[in-house]
Tab-separated table of C-alpha atoms in Angstrom:
chain	number	residue	atom	x	y	z
A	290	MET	CA	0.325	0.104	-0.175
A	291	LEU	CA	1.253	3.532	-1.165
A	292	SER	CA	0.437	5.862	2.202
A	293	ALA	CA	1.696	9.053	1.313
A	294	ILE	CA	-0.644	11.263	-0.357
A	295	PHE	CA	-0.707	15.146	-1.370
A	296	SER	CA	-4.200	17.127	-1.862
A	297	VAL	CA	-4.639	20.303	-3.417
A	298	VAL	CA	-7.793	22.229	-2.251
A	299	ALA	CA	-10.269	23.838	-4.313
A	300	VAL	CA	-9.313	23.378	-8.131
A	301	ALA	CA	-11.890	25.004	-10.027
A	302	TYR	CA	-13.474	23.348	-13.149
A	303	GLY	CA	-16.252	26.255	-13.783
A	304	ASN	CA	-17.299	29.717	-12.712
A	305	HIS	CA	-19.883	28.967	-9.947
A	306	PRO	CA	-18.596	28.909	-6.661
A	307	ASN	CA	-19.794	24.836	-6.332
A	308	GLN	CA	-17.847	24.126	-9.428
A	309	VAL	CA	-14.379	23.151	-7.889
A	310	GLY	CA	-12.815	19.910	-6.797
A	311	ASP	CA	-9.852	18.783	-4.464
A	312	VAL	CA	-7.009	16.758	-5.969
A	313	TYR	CA	-5.826	13.890	-4.271
A	314	LEU	CA	-2.358	12.665	-5.292
A	315	PRO	CA	-0.562	9.414	-4.517
A	316	ALA	CA	2.985	9.156	-3.420
A	317	GLN	CA	4.157	8.468	-7.207
A	318	VAL	CA	2.394	9.924	-9.915
A	319	THR	CA	3.389	8.750	-13.696
A	320	ASP	CA	1.922	9.094	-16.931
A	321	ARG	CA	0.171	6.221	-16.194
A	322	THR	CA	-1.226	7.057	-12.747
A	323	PRO	CA	-5.218	6.197	-12.966
A	324	VAL	CA	-7.262	9.512	-12.335
A	325	VAL	CA	-10.810	8.957	-10.641
A	326	LEU	CA	-13.457	11.601	-10.491
A	327	SER	CA	-15.269	11.601	-7.121
A	328	ILE	CA	-18.998	12.559	-7.001
A	329	HIS	CA	-20.586	13.075	-3.727
A	330	GLY	CA	-23.927	12.054	-2.591
A	331	GLY	CA	-26.330	13.777	-0.837
A	332	GLY	CA	-29.881	13.394	-2.590
A	333	TRP	CA	-28.565	16.023	-5.306
A	334	SER	CA	-29.319	18.903	-2.771
A	335	ALA	CA	-26.969	18.087	0.120
A	336	MET	CA	-23.589	17.354	1.470
A	337	SER	CA	-20.296	18.180	-0.222
A	338	ARG	CA	-16.667	16.851	-1.461
A	339	ARG	CA	-15.660	17.016	2.192
A	340	ASP	CA	-18.242	14.323	2.918
A	341	VAL	CA	-16.253	11.770	1.050
A	342	ARG	CA	-12.676	12.963	1.556
A	343	GLY	CA	-12.016	9.497	2.914
A	344	ILE	CA	-12.976	7.462	-0.187
A	345	ALA	CA	-10.530	9.909	-2.110
A	346	GLU	CA	-7.863	9.544	0.533
A	347	PHE	CA	-7.970	5.641	0.328
A	348	LEU	CA	-8.016	5.607	-3.324
A	349	ALA	CA	-5.029	8.156	-3.411
A	350	GLU	CA	-3.135	5.922	-0.706
A	351	ASN	CA	-3.542	2.957	-3.394
A	352	GLY	CA	-1.939	4.900	-6.138
A	353	CYS	CA	-4.842	6.622	-7.907
A	354	ALA	CA	-5.210	10.512	-8.415
A	355	VAL	CA	-8.427	11.655	-7.504
A	356	TYR	CA	-10.528	14.875	-8.299
A	357	ASN	CA	-13.160	14.930	-5.736
A	358	ILE	CA	-15.675	17.263	-6.958
A	359	ASP	CA	-18.463	19.608	-5.548
A	360	TYR	CA	-21.480	20.945	-7.790
A	361	ARG	CA	-24.391	22.832	-8.146
A	362	LEU	CA	-26.810	21.221	-5.559
A	363	ALA	CA	-30.342	20.952	-6.804
A	364	THR	CA	-32.472	23.773	-5.862
A	365	PRO	CA	-35.125	25.783	-7.607
A	366	ALA	CA	-32.473	28.082	-8.858
A	367	THR	CA	-30.568	25.350	-9.948
A	368	PRO	CA	-32.824	22.320	-10.780
A	369	TRP	CA	-31.774	19.357	-12.734
A	370	PRO	CA	-29.571	19.158	-14.897
A	371	ALA	CA	-27.322	21.709	-13.329
A	372	CYS	CA	-25.684	18.780	-11.201
A	373	GLY	CA	-25.393	16.477	-13.930
A	374	ASP	CA	-23.822	19.201	-16.104
A	375	ASP	CA	-21.501	19.857	-13.630
A	376	CYS	CA	-19.889	16.262	-13.679
A	377	LEU	CA	-19.661	16.433	-17.359
A	378	ALA	CA	-17.989	19.642	-17.424
A	379	ALA	CA	-15.699	18.359	-14.327
A	380	ALA	CA	-14.688	15.312	-16.885
A	381	LYS	CA	-13.945	17.548	-19.606
A	382	PHE	CA	-12.089	19.780	-17.098
A	383	VAL	CA	-9.572	16.814	-16.425
A	384	LEU	CA	-9.705	15.105	-19.753
A	385	SER	CA	-8.447	18.532	-21.484
A	386	GLY	CA	-5.452	18.831	-19.229
A	387	GLY	CA	-6.967	21.100	-16.252
A	388	LEU	CA	-4.757	19.091	-13.691
A	389	LYS	CA	-1.402	19.645	-15.601
A	390	ALA	CA	-0.277	21.715	-12.800
A	391	GLN	CA	-0.707	18.956	-10.683
A	392	GLY	CA	1.251	16.400	-12.988
A	393	LEU	CA	-2.056	14.803	-14.275
A	394	ALA	CA	-2.723	14.929	-17.968
A	395	PRO	CA	-4.993	11.721	-18.372
A	396	LYS	CA	-5.973	10.256	-21.612
A	397	ARG	CA	-8.639	8.223	-19.562
A	398	ILE	CA	-10.457	8.553	-16.482
A	399	TRP	CA	-13.103	6.879	-14.176
A	400	THR	CA	-15.566	8.080	-12.199
A	401	ILE	CA	-17.025	7.128	-8.846
A	402	GLY	CA	-20.001	8.059	-6.536
A	403	ALA	CA	-22.454	7.025	-4.097
A	404	SER	CA	-26.440	7.467	-3.820
A	405	ALA	CA	-26.819	10.845	-5.800
A	406	GLY	CA	-23.006	10.747	-6.683
A	407	GLY	CA	-23.673	7.050	-7.822
A	408	HIS	CA	-26.144	8.320	-10.175
A	409	LEU	CA	-24.080	11.203	-11.615
A	410	ALA	CA	-21.090	8.958	-11.728
A	411	ALA	CA	-23.418	6.626	-14.162
A	412	MET	CA	-24.924	9.395	-15.905
A	413	THR	CA	-21.712	11.192	-16.673
A	414	ALA	CA	-20.665	7.589	-18.189
A	415	VAL	CA	-23.569	6.968	-20.278
A	416	HIS	CA	-23.762	10.436	-21.890
A	417	TYR	CA	-22.493	10.298	-25.306
A	418	ASP	CA	-20.203	13.236	-25.978
A	419	ALA	CA	-17.504	13.144	-28.314
A	420	GLY	CA	-16.599	16.731	-27.740
A	421	ASN	CA	-16.419	19.293	-30.807
A	422	ALA	CA	-12.800	19.381	-32.379
A	423	GLU	CA	-13.846	23.082	-33.736
A	424	ASP	CA	-15.519	24.583	-30.251
A	425	ALA	CA	-13.696	27.767	-29.714
A	426	ASP	CA	-13.416	26.680	-26.099
A	427	PRO	CA	-10.331	24.128	-25.850
A	428	VAL	CA	-12.052	22.494	-22.984
A	429	GLU	CA	-15.169	21.463	-25.027
A	430	ARG	CA	-13.215	19.846	-27.773
A	431	PHE	CA	-12.816	16.998	-25.411
A	432	SER	CA	-15.359	14.093	-24.639
A	433	SER	CA	-16.489	14.179	-20.870
A	434	ARG	CA	-17.030	10.292	-21.174
A	435	PRO	CA	-15.255	8.235	-18.595
A	436	ASP	CA	-13.919	4.660	-19.344
A	437	ALA	CA	-15.016	3.073	-16.439
A	438	PHE	CA	-17.721	3.922	-13.661
A	439	ALA	CA	-18.546	2.837	-10.130
A	440	SER	CA	-22.296	3.599	-8.789
A	441	CYS	CA	-22.421	2.463	-5.125
A	442	TYR	CA	-26.365	2.171	-4.844
A	443	GLY	CA	-26.896	5.207	-7.050
A	444	ALA	CA	-30.626	5.937	-8.504
A	445	THR	CA	-30.826	4.202	-11.891
A	446	GLY	CA	-34.328	2.737	-11.648
A	447	GLU	CA	-37.636	4.004	-13.453
A	448	ALA	CA	-39.589	3.226	-10.272
A	449	GLN	CA	-37.251	5.629	-8.338
A	450	TYR	CA	-37.791	8.491	-10.148
A	451	ALA	CA	-41.530	8.156	-10.404
A	452	ASP	CA	-41.347	8.607	-6.229
A	453	PRO	CA	-42.447	11.684	-5.029
A	454	TRP	CA	-39.323	12.264	-3.125
A	455	TRP	CA	-36.977	11.684	-5.969
A	456	ARG	CA	-38.871	14.002	-8.008
A	457	LYS	CA	-38.960	16.794	-5.819
A	458	GLN	CA	-34.928	16.188	-5.086
A	459	LEU	CA	-34.085	16.293	-9.179
A	460	TRP	CA	-36.623	18.567	-10.775
A	461	GLY	CA	-38.271	20.539	-7.787
A	462	ILE	CA	-41.824	18.924	-8.200
A	463	ALA	CA	-43.603	16.239	-6.320
A	464	GLY	CA	-46.303	14.869	-7.985
A	465	GLU	CA	-48.621	11.736	-6.906
A	466	THR	CA	-46.830	8.442	-5.892
A	467	VAL	CA	-46.783	6.346	-9.126
A	468	VAL	CA	-45.218	3.203	-7.602
A	469	SER	CA	-45.637	1.944	-3.970
């Protein structure tokens, strides 16, 4: 086990105050160091990257570099898909070389998250985005698609989204319970 880790706090991937992440580096970084985008849970409307710091530290202690992000929480002002868009933006940021100052320029990344973070990790993985090679923004030239993901009890079933609690968390609307 590699034990030494180094972290860099609040590396921004966007302009919103919640579009930041902490970078955790293993003791040794090479051009083959795996890079993981870690996405916190919290029902899309609570928690922060600090709540899953232990996961980022564990992964870094075991040889992975980790970009542990915050995202815009789901509120009436920033409903879905803001949090999902932020995860895509963070992935593009990493893949476009946004962490070069930390010695990372990966061609591939993984996503991981639990609960709402698991949902966002999965959504980032299945969102088809090849990037636009002709875009004026160099970050937009890159795909946001990770090579692998781990969704730890993330919301993925249709029945979950029919439930009023899920609908309220994601879209700010309740409605009647469709599935019991």
